[in-house]
Amino acid sequence: MDIAKLHGRQLRRLHPHIEASSRLGDALTRWKLPPLTWPSVVSEATASALLYLRLQREIALTA
């Protein structure tokens, strides 16, 4: 799953006039998730998983 594409798609769905960034940090900030404090593979994977769950919940709520 490409989290950046999912983030961009959901952001365009909610706000069509906003240009979506493909940076994980921007996506985390946008969806009010904690920022990456220690950039590592494990923290990026954890952040991606949290972002994926948040986006899936948002998609379910707007459907």
N, C-alpha and C. Protein backbone atom coordinates (compact mmCIF):
# COMPACT_ATOMS: atom_id res chain seq x y z
N MET A 1 0.86 -1.18 0.00
CA MET A 1 0.00 0.00 0.00
C MET A 1 0.90 1.23 0.00
N ASP A 2 0.62 2.12 -0.91
CA ASP A 2 1.37 3.37 -0.98
C ASP A 2 0.62 4.41 -0.14
N ILE A 3 1.15 4.66 1.04
CA ILE A 3 0.50 5.57 1.99
C ILE A 3 0.43 6.99 1.43
N ALA A 4 1.46 7.42 0.71
CA ALA A 4 1.46 8.77 0.15
C ALA A 4 0.32 8.94 -0.86
N LYS A 5 0.09 7.94 -1.68
CA LYS A 5 -1.01 8.02 -2.65
C LYS A 5 -2.36 8.02 -1.94
N LEU A 6 -2.50 7.18 -0.92
CA LEU A 6 -3.74 7.15 -0.16
C LEU A 6 -4.00 8.49 0.52
N HIS A 7 -2.96 9.06 1.09
CA HIS A 7 -3.07 10.39 1.73
C HIS A 7 -3.48 11.44 0.69
N GLY A 8 -2.82 11.43 -0.45
CA GLY A 8 -3.13 12.40 -1.50
C GLY A 8 -4.55 12.26 -2.00
N ARG A 9 -5.00 11.04 -2.19
CA ARG A 9 -6.36 10.79 -2.68
C ARG A 9 -7.39 11.28 -1.67
N GLN A 10 -7.19 10.96 -0.39
CA GLN A 10 -8.14 11.40 0.63
C GLN A 10 -8.13 12.92 0.79
N LEU A 11 -6.95 13.53 0.72
CA LEU A 11 -6.87 14.98 0.84
C LEU A 11 -7.56 15.66 -0.35
N ARG A 12 -7.35 15.13 -1.56
CA ARG A 12 -8.03 15.70 -2.73
C ARG A 12 -9.54 15.51 -2.64
N ARG A 13 -9.97 14.41 -2.05
CA ARG A 13 -11.40 14.16 -1.90
C ARG A 13 -12.02 15.19 -0.95
N LEU A 14 -11.31 15.48 0.15
CA LEU A 14 -11.85 16.42 1.14
C LEU A 14 -11.63 17.87 0.75
N HIS A 15 -10.49 18.16 0.11
CA HIS A 15 -10.12 19.53 -0.24
C HIS A 15 -9.54 19.54 -1.65
N PRO A 16 -10.38 19.58 -2.68
CA PRO A 16 -9.88 19.48 -4.06
C PRO A 16 -8.93 20.60 -4.48
N HIS A 17 -8.98 21.73 -3.82
CA HIS A 17 -8.14 22.87 -4.21
C HIS A 17 -6.75 22.84 -3.58
N ILE A 18 -6.48 21.91 -2.66
CA ILE A 18 -5.19 21.84 -1.98
C ILE A 18 -4.28 20.84 -2.69
N GLU A 19 -3.03 21.23 -2.86
CA GLU A 19 -2.05 20.33 -3.46
C GLU A 19 -1.46 19.46 -2.35
N ALA A 20 -1.53 18.15 -2.53
CA ALA A 20 -1.06 17.22 -1.50
C ALA A 20 0.44 17.00 -1.60
N SER A 21 1.09 17.00 -0.46
CA SER A 21 2.52 16.70 -0.39
C SER A 21 2.69 15.19 -0.24
N SER A 22 3.78 14.67 -0.76
CA SER A 22 4.03 13.24 -0.64
C SER A 22 4.95 12.92 0.53
N ARG A 23 5.30 13.91 1.35
CA ARG A 23 6.18 13.68 2.50
C ARG A 23 5.38 13.09 3.65
N LEU A 24 5.95 12.08 4.28
CA LEU A 24 5.30 11.43 5.40
C LEU A 24 5.08 12.40 6.56
N GLY A 25 6.03 13.25 6.84
CA GLY A 25 5.90 14.23 7.92
C GLY A 25 4.72 15.17 7.71
N ASP A 26 4.53 15.61 6.47
CA ASP A 26 3.39 16.49 6.16
C ASP A 26 2.06 15.76 6.36
N ALA A 27 2.04 14.51 5.95
CA ALA A 27 0.81 13.72 6.11
C ALA A 27 0.50 13.49 7.58
N LEU A 28 1.52 13.20 8.37
CA LEU A 28 1.30 13.00 9.81
C LEU A 28 0.76 14.27 10.46
N THR A 29 1.32 15.41 10.09
CA THR A 29 0.85 16.68 10.64
C THR A 29 -0.59 16.94 10.22
N ARG A 30 -0.90 16.70 8.95
CA ARG A 30 -2.25 16.96 8.43
C ARG A 30 -3.32 16.15 9.16
N TRP A 31 -3.00 14.89 9.48
CA TRP A 31 -3.97 14.01 10.12
C TRP A 31 -3.79 13.96 11.63
N LYS A 32 -3.04 14.93 12.19
CA LYS A 32 -2.87 15.10 13.64
C LYS A 32 -2.32 13.86 14.32
N LEU A 33 -1.27 13.31 13.72
CA LEU A 33 -0.55 12.19 14.31
C LEU A 33 0.80 12.68 14.79
N PRO A 34 1.39 11.99 15.77
CA PRO A 34 2.68 12.46 16.30
C PRO A 34 3.77 12.44 15.23
N PRO A 35 4.63 13.44 15.23
CA PRO A 35 5.71 13.49 14.23
C PRO A 35 6.77 12.42 14.50
N LEU A 36 7.59 12.16 13.50
CA LEU A 36 8.70 11.24 13.66
C LEU A 36 9.76 11.90 14.52
N THR A 37 10.03 11.34 15.68
CA THR A 37 11.05 11.93 16.55
C THR A 37 12.42 11.34 16.28
N TRP A 38 12.49 10.07 15.95
CA TRP A 38 13.74 9.39 15.63
C TRP A 38 13.60 8.78 14.26
N PRO A 39 14.04 9.45 13.21
CA PRO A 39 13.90 8.90 11.86
C PRO A 39 14.64 7.56 11.73
N SER A 40 13.88 6.51 11.62
CA SER A 40 14.44 5.18 11.41
C SER A 40 13.40 4.35 10.66
N VAL A 41 13.80 3.20 10.24
CA VAL A 41 12.88 2.33 9.50
C VAL A 41 11.70 1.94 10.37
N VAL A 42 11.97 1.62 11.62
CA VAL A 42 10.90 1.20 12.52
C VAL A 42 9.92 2.34 12.79
N SER A 43 10.42 3.54 13.05
CA SER A 43 9.52 4.65 13.32
C SER A 43 8.74 5.05 12.07
N GLU A 44 9.35 4.98 10.90
CA GLU A 44 8.62 5.27 9.66
C GLU A 44 7.55 4.22 9.41
N ALA A 45 7.84 2.97 9.68
CA ALA A 45 6.84 1.91 9.50
C ALA A 45 5.68 2.09 10.47
N THR A 46 6.00 2.44 11.71
CA THR A 46 4.96 2.68 12.70
C THR A 46 4.10 3.88 12.31
N ALA A 47 4.73 4.95 11.89
CA ALA A 47 4.00 6.15 11.46
C ALA A 47 3.13 5.84 10.25
N SER A 48 3.64 5.07 9.31
CA SER A 48 2.86 4.70 8.13
C SER A 48 1.65 3.87 8.52
N ALA A 49 1.84 2.94 9.46
CA ALA A 49 0.72 2.11 9.91
C ALA A 49 -0.35 2.96 10.59
N LEU A 50 0.08 3.88 11.46
CA LEU A 50 -0.89 4.76 12.12
C LEU A 50 -1.62 5.64 11.12
N LEU A 51 -0.88 6.16 10.14
CA LEU A 51 -1.50 7.00 9.11
C LEU A 51 -2.48 6.19 8.28
N TYR A 52 -2.11 4.97 7.94
CA TYR A 52 -3.00 4.10 7.16
C TYR A 52 -4.31 3.87 7.93
N LEU A 53 -4.20 3.55 9.22
CA LEU A 53 -5.41 3.32 10.02
C LEU A 53 -6.26 4.58 10.10
N ARG A 54 -5.64 5.74 10.28
CA ARG A 54 -6.39 7.00 10.35
C ARG A 54 -7.11 7.28 9.03
N LEU A 55 -6.40 7.08 7.91
CA LEU A 55 -7.01 7.33 6.61
C LEU A 55 -8.15 6.36 6.33
N GLN A 56 -7.99 5.09 6.69
CA GLN A 56 -9.07 4.12 6.50
C GLN A 56 -10.29 4.50 7.31
N ARG A 57 -10.08 4.99 8.53
CA ARG A 57 -11.20 5.43 9.35
C ARG A 57 -11.90 6.64 8.73
N GLU A 58 -11.11 7.59 8.24
CA GLU A 58 -11.69 8.77 7.59
C GLU A 58 -12.48 8.39 6.34
N ILE A 59 -11.94 7.47 5.57
CA ILE A 59 -12.63 7.02 4.37
C ILE A 59 -13.96 6.36 4.73
N ALA A 60 -13.94 5.53 5.77
CA ALA A 60 -15.17 4.84 6.20
C ALA A 60 -16.21 5.84 6.71
N LEU A 61 -15.75 6.88 7.41
CA LEU A 61 -16.69 7.87 7.94
C LEU A 61 -17.29 8.75 6.84
N THR A 62 -16.54 9.00 5.77
CA THR A 62 -17.06 9.86 4.70
C THR A 62 -17.82 9.09 3.64
N ALA A 63 -17.78 7.78 3.70
CA ALA A 63 -18.47 6.95 2.69
C ALA A 63 -19.94 6.82 3.00
